[in-house]
């Protein structure tokens, strides 16, 4: 995960920078109501951002929470958790929880494929046949300094052995983070340096599915990725990461540290129109604030957005929030 140059100003992860937690609205309690195929919720998600599964998945200052993904029927969730700030320690573990009959989530347990190495950023593919994640585990027995993309294949009700995605997706000496995939199998992810360096930054890439693997990765256009500006002292001003693609492949929500936002990391959206991506738009003050917003997750029907909000200045670690998207300009 990326780190920041100025600790007090930007502490970013696969899309992060500082921390703070907004209170739940009295009118929109954080009910855990994500039941049914494609998240056809029996109870609407809240109209203002509210903490998701408080005390079970979101546990306040007891641990850092990273990237949430849900199964197609909405009854299983995977997310990452770390005791310390991941971009510094590069240590995290992926957890698994199930939605119970009473509408609450079970106590999280370490995922079957995690716990031995540092793993983060789980994502269940739309067909439920793969779970992608980022890991610092060895490749072919060789230790790694950088973080690469992996997946575990569906095996019955669980997952098989981890598979490295290879050189078409992963590059040497950079971190590959936060994979997501559309229904046609196209993979979206971010790639960049471990820490801010002159001439290096995070960009968002895509790679088309080819059989069991992928075509060589391609950087998304400048309507999505920020062009570094000559003479700008902020080494993270051109960092774009945390790409969450919709199932239909037409909506991309991501985190950016570009100038002009509401705070530290902000959430942006771009839409695919034919073969091009629209100019990225800030999702606005309903989700973005003076705190740090990152790690977006879209429901399969695009009616719910989950994300993390955190505030380093308040010494508060990130919690997951959820909000209905009807008030957001997702197009």
CSV table of C-alpha atoms in Angstrom, one decimal:
chain,number,residue,atom,x,y,z
A,1,UNK,CA,0.0,0.0,0.0
A,2,UNK,CA,1.2,3.5,-0.6
A,3,UNK,CA,2.5,5.7,2.2
A,4,UNK,CA,2.5,9.4,2.2
A,5,UNK,CA,5.2,12.0,2.2
A,6,UNK,CA,3.8,14.3,4.9
A,7,UNK,CA,2.6,12.2,7.7
A,8,UNK,CA,0.3,14.8,9.2
A,9,UNK,CA,-1.2,15.6,5.8
A,10,UNK,CA,-1.6,12.5,3.8
A,11,UNK,CA,-1.4,8.9,5.1
A,12,UNK,CA,-2.8,7.0,2.3
A,13,UNK,CA,-3.3,3.4,1.6
A,14,UNK,CA,-4.7,1.8,-1.4
A,15,UNK,CA,-6.7,4.8,-1.1
A,16,UNK,CA,-6.3,6.5,2.2
A,17,UNK,CA,-4.8,9.4,4.0
A,18,UNK,CA,-6.3,10.4,7.3
A,19,UNK,CA,-9.1,9.3,9.6
A,20,UNK,CA,-12.4,10.3,11.1
A,21,UNK,CA,-15.8,8.7,11.7
A,22,UNK,CA,-19.1,10.3,11.0
A,23,UNK,CA,-22.0,9.6,13.4
A,24,UNK,CA,-25.0,7.6,12.2
A,25,UNK,CA,-28.1,9.5,11.5
A,26,UNK,CA,-31.0,9.0,13.9
A,27,UNK,CA,-33.3,8.6,10.9
A,28,UNK,CA,-31.1,6.1,9.1
A,29,UNK,CA,-29.9,3.4,11.4
A,30,UNK,CA,-27.2,1.1,10.1
A,31,UNK,CA,-29.5,-1.8,9.7
A,32,UNK,CA,-27.8,-4.9,8.2
A,33,UNK,CA,-30.4,-5.5,5.5
A,34,UNK,CA,-28.4,-6.8,2.5
A,35,UNK,CA,-30.3,-10.0,1.8
A,36,UNK,CA,-31.2,-11.6,-1.5
A,37,UNK,CA,-29.8,-12.1,-5.0
A,38,UNK,CA,-27.9,-9.1,-6.4
A,39,UNK,CA,-28.5,-7.2,-3.1
A,40,UNK,CA,-32.2,-6.6,-3.8
A,41,UNK,CA,-32.5,-5.2,-0.3
A,42,UNK,CA,-35.7,-5.7,1.6
A,43,UNK,CA,-34.8,-2.6,3.5
A,44,UNK,CA,-33.2,0.4,1.7
A,45,UNK,CA,-29.7,1.3,2.6
A,46,UNK,CA,-29.4,4.6,4.5
A,47,UNK,CA,-29.8,8.0,2.7
A,48,UNK,CA,-26.8,9.4,4.5
A,49,UNK,CA,-23.6,7.5,5.2
A,50,UNK,CA,-23.9,5.3,8.2
A,51,UNK,CA,-21.5,2.8,9.8
A,52,UNK,CA,-22.0,-0.7,8.4
A,53,UNK,CA,-22.3,-3.6,10.8
A,54,UNK,CA,-21.0,-1.7,13.9
A,55,UNK,CA,-19.2,-3.7,16.5
A,56,UNK,CA,-18.9,-6.7,14.2
A,57,UNK,CA,-17.3,-5.7,10.8
A,58,UNK,CA,-16.7,-2.0,11.7
A,59,UNK,CA,-15.1,-2.0,15.1
A,60,UNK,CA,-13.9,1.6,15.5
A,61,UNK,CA,-10.5,2.2,16.9
A,62,UNK,CA,-9.9,-1.5,17.8
A,63,UNK,CA,-8.4,-2.2,14.4
A,64,UNK,CA,-8.0,-0.8,10.9
A,65,UNK,CA,-10.6,-2.0,8.3
A,66,UNK,CA,-9.7,-2.4,4.7
A,67,UNK,CA,-11.8,-3.2,1.6
A,68,UNK,CA,-15.2,-4.9,1.8
A,69,UNK,CA,-16.6,-7.4,-0.7
A,70,UNK,CA,-19.8,-9.3,-0.6
A,71,UNK,CA,-21.0,-12.5,-2.3
A,72,UNK,CA,-23.6,-12.3,-5.1
A,73,UNK,CA,-26.4,-13.2,-2.8
A,74,UNK,CA,-25.2,-10.7,-0.2
A,75,UNK,CA,-24.9,-13.3,2.6
A,76,UNK,CA,-21.2,-13.5,2.9
A,77,UNK,CA,-18.7,-10.8,3.4
A,78,UNK,CA,-14.9,-10.6,3.2
A,79,UNK,CA,-12.7,-7.7,4.4
A,80,UNK,CA,-9.2,-7.1,5.6
A,81,UNK,CA,-8.2,-6.0,9.1
A,82,UNK,CA,-4.9,-4.9,10.6
A,83,UNK,CA,-3.7,-4.0,14.1
A,84,UNK,CA,-1.5,-1.2,12.8
A,85,UNK,CA,-1.6,1.1,9.8
A,86,UNK,CA,-1.0,-1.2,6.8
A,87,UNK,CA,0.9,1.2,4.6
A,88,UNK,CA,3.7,1.3,7.2
A,89,UNK,CA,3.6,-2.2,8.6
A,90,UNK,CA,2.5,-3.9,5.4
A,91,UNK,CA,0.7,-6.5,7.6
A,92,UNK,CA,-3.0,-7.4,7.2
A,93,UNK,CA,-5.3,-10.4,7.3
A,94,UNK,CA,-8.5,-11.2,5.4
A,95,UNK,CA,-11.6,-12.1,7.4
A,96,UNK,CA,-14.9,-13.8,6.5
A,97,UNK,CA,-18.3,-13.4,8.0
A,98,UNK,CA,-21.9,-14.6,7.2
A,99,UNK,CA,-25.2,-12.9,7.4
A,100,UNK,CA,-27.3,-14.8,9.9
A,101,UNK,CA,-31.0,-15.5,10.0
A,102,UNK,CA,-31.7,-12.7,12.4
A,103,UNK,CA,-30.1,-10.1,10.1
A,104,UNK,CA,-26.8,-9.8,12.0
A,105,UNK,CA,-23.3,-10.7,10.9
A,106,UNK,CA,-21.5,-13.6,12.5
A,107,UNK,CA,-18.2,-13.0,14.3
A,108,UNK,CA,-15.5,-12.7,11.7
A,109,UNK,CA,-13.0,-15.5,11.3
A,110,UNK,CA,-9.7,-15.6,9.3
A,111,UNK,CA,-10.4,-16.6,5.7
A,112,UNK,CA,-9.3,-20.1,4.7
A,113,UNK,CA,-6.5,-18.8,2.4
A,114,UNK,CA,-5.2,-16.0,4.7
A,115,UNK,CA,-3.5,-15.7,8.0
A,116,UNK,CA,0.1,-16.9,7.1
A,117,UNK,CA,1.1,-14.0,4.9
A,118,UNK,CA,0.1,-10.4,4.7
A,119,UNK,CA,-3.2,-10.2,2.6
A,120,UNK,CA,-5.5,-7.3,1.8
A,121,UNK,CA,-8.2,-6.1,-0.7
A,122,UNK,CA,-10.5,-9.1,-1.2
A,123,UNK,CA,-12.9,-9.0,-4.2
A,124,UNK,CA,-15.4,-11.7,-5.2
A,125,UNK,CA,-15.8,-11.9,-9.0
A,126,UNK,CA,-19.4,-11.4,-10.4
A,127,UNK,CA,-19.7,-15.1,-11.3
A,128,UNK,CA,-18.6,-16.0,-7.7
A,129,UNK,CA,-15.9,-18.3,-9.1
A,130,UNK,CA,-12.8,-16.3,-8.0
A,131,UNK,CA,-11.8,-14.2,-5.1
A,132,UNK,CA,-9.0,-11.7,-6.0
A,133,UNK,CA,-6.8,-10.2,-3.4
A,134,UNK,CA,-3.4,-8.5,-2.9
A,135,UNK,CA,-0.6,-10.2,-1.0
A,136,UNK,CA,3.0,-10.0,0.0
A,137,UNK,CA,3.3,-13.8,0.0
A,138,UNK,CA,6.3,-15.5,-1.9
A,139,UNK,CA,6.0,-16.2,-5.6
A,140,UNK,CA,7.3,-19.7,-6.6
A,141,UNK,CA,9.1,-19.8,-3.2
A,142,UNK,CA,10.8,-16.5,-3.6
A,143,UNK,CA,10.1,-13.8,-1.0
A,144,UNK,CA,8.6,-10.5,-2.3
A,145,UNK,CA,9.2,-7.0,-1.2
A,146,UNK,CA,6.3,-5.6,-3.3
A,147,UNK,CA,2.6,-6.6,-3.2
A,148,UNK,CA,1.1,-8.6,-6.1
A,149,UNK,CA,-2.4,-9.6,-7.2
A,150,UNK,CA,-3.6,-13.2,-6.6
A,151,UNK,CA,-6.8,-15.1,-6.7
A,152,UNK,CA,-8.3,-18.2,-5.1
A,153,UNK,CA,-10.6,-20.3,-7.3
A,154,UNK,CA,-14.1,-21.4,-6.1
A,155,UNK,CA,-13.9,-25.0,-4.7
A,156,UNK,CA,-17.3,-26.2,-3.5
A,157,UNK,CA,-18.5,-23.8,-0.7
A,158,UNK,CA,-15.0,-22.6,-0.1
A,159,UNK,CA,-11.8,-21.6,-2.0
A,160,UNK,CA,-8.8,-23.4,-3.5
A,161,UNK,CA,-5.1,-22.7,-3.4
A,162,UNK,CA,-3.9,-19.1,-4.2
A,163,UNK,CA,-2.8,-18.5,-7.8
A,164,UNK,CA,-0.4,-15.7,-8.7
A,165,UNK,CA,-1.7,-13.5,-11.6
A,166,UNK,CA,1.6,-13.3,-13.4
A,167,UNK,CA,3.6,-10.7,-15.3
A,168,UNK,CA,0.7,-9.5,-17.5
A,169,UNK,CA,-0.8,-7.9,-14.4
A,170,UNK,CA,1.9,-7.7,-11.8
A,171,UNK,CA,5.0,-5.7,-12.4
A,172,UNK,CA,8.3,-5.9,-10.5
A,173,UNK,CA,9.2,-3.4,-7.7
A,174,UNK,CA,5.7,-1.8,-7.6
A,175,UNK,CA,2.6,-2.6,-5.6
A,176,UNK,CA,-0.5,-4.0,-7.3
A,177,UNK,CA,-3.6,-3.4,-5.2
A,178,UNK,CA,-7.4,-3.4,-5.1
A,179,UNK,CA,-8.5,-5.6,-7.9
A,180,UNK,CA,-12.1,-5.6,-9.1
A,181,UNK,CA,-13.7,-7.3,-12.2
A,182,UNK,CA,-16.7,-6.7,-14.4
A,183,UNK,CA,-19.0,-9.5,-15.7
A,184,UNK,CA,-16.9,-10.1,-18.8
A,185,UNK,CA,-13.8,-10.8,-16.6
A,186,UNK,CA,-11.9,-7.5,-17.3
A,187,UNK,CA,-9.8,-6.8,-14.3
A,188,UNK,CA,-9.2,-3.3,-12.9
A,189,UNK,CA,-6.5,-2.5,-10.3
A,190,UNK,CA,-4.0,0.1,-9.2
A,191,UNK,CA,-0.3,0.0,-9.5
A,192,UNK,CA,2.4,2.3,-8.0
A,193,UNK,CA,5.3,2.7,-5.6
A,194,UNK,CA,5.4,1.7,-2.0
A,195,UNK,CA,6.1,5.2,-0.9
A,196,UNK,CA,6.0,8.6,-2.6
A,197,UNK,CA,8.9,9.2,-5.0
A,198,UNK,CA,9.7,11.8,-7.6
A,199,UNK,CA,8.5,10.5,-11.0
A,200,UNK,CA,6.4,7.6,-9.6
A,201,UNK,CA,2.8,7.6,-8.8
A,202,UNK,CA,-0.3,5.3,-8.6
A,203,UNK,CA,-2.4,4.8,-11.7
A,204,UNK,CA,-5.4,2.6,-12.5
A,205,UNK,CA,-5.0,-0.2,-15.0
A,206,UNK,CA,-7.3,-2.7,-16.8
A,207,UNK,CA,-6.5,-6.1,-18.2
A,208,UNK,CA,-8.9,-8.1,-20.4
A,209,UNK,CA,-9.5,-11.7,-19.4
A,210,UNK,CA,-7.9,-14.3,-21.7
A,211,UNK,CA,-8.7,-17.9,-20.8
A,212,UNK,CA,-7.5,-18.5,-17.3
A,213,UNK,CA,-5.2,-15.4,-17.5
A,214,UNK,CA,-5.2,-11.9,-18.7
A,215,UNK,CA,-4.0,-9.8,-21.6
A,216,UNK,CA,-1.1,-7.3,-20.8
A,217,UNK,CA,-2.3,-4.5,-18.6
A,218,UNK,CA,-3.2,-1.1,-20.0
A,219,UNK,CA,-3.3,2.2,-18.1
A,220,UNK,CA,-6.7,4.0,-18.2
A,221,UNK,CA,-6.8,7.3,-20.0
A,222,UNK,CA,-6.2,10.7,-18.5
A,223,UNK,CA,-9.9,11.2,-18.0
A,224,UNK,CA,-9.4,8.8,-15.1
A,225,UNK,CA,-5.8,8.9,-14.2
A,226,UNK,CA,-4.3,12.2,-13.2
A,227,UNK,CA,-1.4,13.7,-15.2
A,228,UNK,CA,1.5,14.6,-13.0
A,229,UNK,CA,2.2,18.4,-13.2
A,230,UNK,CA,5.7,19.7,-13.5
A,231,UNK,CA,6.9,21.7,-10.5
A,232,UNK,CA,4.2,20.4,-8.1
A,233,UNK,CA,5.9,19.5,-4.8
A,234,UNK,CA,3.1,17.2,-3.6
A,235,UNK,CA,4.4,13.7,-4.7
A,236,UNK,CA,0.9,12.2,-4.3
A,237,UNK,CA,-1.1,14.8,-6.2
A,238,UNK,CA,-1.3,12.4,-9.2
A,239,UNK,CA,-2.3,9.3,-7.3
A,240,UNK,CA,-5.4,7.4,-8.4
A,241,UNK,CA,-6.3,4.0,-6.9
A,242,UNK,CA,-9.0,1.8,-5.3
A,243,UNK,CA,-10.8,1.1,-8.6
A,244,UNK,CA,-14.3,-0.5,-8.1
A,245,UNK,CA,-15.8,-1.5,-11.4
A,246,UNK,CA,-19.6,-2.1,-11.7
A,247,UNK,CA,-20.8,-5.6,-12.9
A,248,UNK,CA,-21.8,-4.1,-16.2
A,249,UNK,CA,-18.4,-2.5,-16.7
A,250,UNK,CA,-19.9,1.0,-17.2
A,251,UNK,CA,-19.3,2.7,-13.8
A,252,UNK,CA,-15.9,3.1,-12.2
A,253,UNK,CA,-15.7,4.5,-8.6
A,254,UNK,CA,-12.2,5.1,-7.3
A,255,UNK,CA,-10.1,7.2,-4.9
A,256,UNK,CA,-7.9,10.1,-5.8
A,257,UNK,CA,-5.6,12.5,-4.1
A,258,UNK,CA,-5.9,15.1,-6.9
A,259,UNK,CA,-6.2,18.7,-6.1
A,260,UNK,CA,-9.7,20.3,-5.7
A,261,UNK,CA,-11.3,17.7,-3.5
A,262,UNK,CA,-13.1,18.1,-0.2
A,263,UNK,CA,-10.4,16.7,2.0
A,264,UNK,CA,-7.7,14.1,1.8
A,265,UNK,CA,-8.7,11.1,-0.3
A,266,UNK,CA,-12.0,11.6,-2.1
A,267,UNK,CA,-14.2,9.3,-4.1
A,268,UNK,CA,-14.6,9.9,-7.9
A,269,UNK,CA,-16.6,8.3,-10.6
A,270,UNK,CA,-16.1,7.8,-14.4
A,271,UNK,CA,-18.5,6.3,-16.9
A,272,UNK,CA,-17.7,4.2,-19.9
A,273,UNK,CA,-19.3,5.5,-23.0
A,274,UNK,CA,-18.7,3.2,-26.0
A,275,UNK,CA,-14.9,2.7,-25.8
A,276,UNK,CA,-14.1,5.8,-23.8
A,277,UNK,CA,-14.2,6.8,-20.2
A,278,UNK,CA,-15.8,10.1,-19.2
A,279,UNK,CA,-14.0,12.8,-17.3
A,280,UNK,CA,-13.9,11.7,-13.6
A,281,UNK,CA,-16.3,13.6,-11.3
A,282,UNK,CA,-16.0,14.1,-7.6
A,283,UNK,CA,-18.9,12.2,-5.9
A,284,UNK,CA,-19.6,15.3,-3.8
A,285,UNK,CA,-20.2,16.2,-0.1
A,286,UNK,CA,-22.6,13.4,0.6
A,287,UNK,CA,-19.7,10.9,0.8
A,288,UNK,CA,-16.6,13.1,0.6
A,289,UNK,CA,-15.6,15.3,3.6
A,290,UNK,CA,-12.6,16.9,5.2
A,291,UNK,CA,-11.7,13.4,6.4
A,292,UNK,CA,-10.3,10.6,4.2
A,293,UNK,CA,-12.7,8.5,2.1
A,294,UNK,CA,-11.4,5.5,0.2
A,295,UNK,CA,-12.0,1.8,-0.6
A,296,UNK,CA,-15.3,2.0,-2.4
A,297,UNK,CA,-17.6,-1.1,-3.0
A,298,UNK,CA,-20.6,-1.1,-5.3
A,299,UNK,CA,-23.6,-3.4,-4.9
A,300,UNK,CA,-24.3,-5.5,-8.0
A,301,UNK,CA,-27.4,-3.4,-8.8
A,302,UNK,CA,-25.4,-0.1,-8.1
A,303,UNK,CA,-28.0,0.9,-5.5
A,304,UNK,CA,-25.6,0.8,-2.5
A,305,UNK,CA,-22.1,2.2,-2.0
A,306,UNK,CA,-19.8,1.1,0.8
A,307,UNK,CA,-16.6,3.0,1.6
A,308,UNK,CA,-14.2,3.6,4.4
A,309,UNK,CA,-13.9,7.0,6.2
A,310,UNK,CA,-11.1,7.7,8.6
A,311,UNK,CA,-9.4,10.7,10.3
A,312,UNK,CA,-5.7,10.4,11.4
A,313,UNK,CA,-5.8,13.7,13.2
A,314,UNK,CA,-8.5,12.4,15.6
A,315,UNK,CA,-6.5,9.2,16.0
A,316,UNK,CA,-9.5,7.2,14.7
A,317,UNK,CA,-9.2,4.2,12.4
A,318,UNK,CA,-11.4,3.7,9.4
A,319,UNK,CA,-14.9,2.2,9.6
A,320,UNK,CA,-17.0,1.0,6.7
A,321,UNK,CA,-20.0,3.2,5.8
A,322,UNK,CA,-22.9,2.5,3.5
A,323,UNK,CA,-25.3,4.8,1.6
A,324,UNK,CA,-27.9,4.5,-1.1
A,325,UNK,CA,-26.6,5.8,-4.4
A,326,UNK,CA,-29.8,7.5,-5.6
A,327,UNK,CA,-28.5,10.8,-4.3
A,328,UNK,CA,-25.1,10.4,-6.0
A,329,UNK,CA,-24.3,11.2,-9.6
A,330,UNK,CA,-23.2,7.7,-10.7
A,331,UNK,CA,-25.0,8.1,-14.1
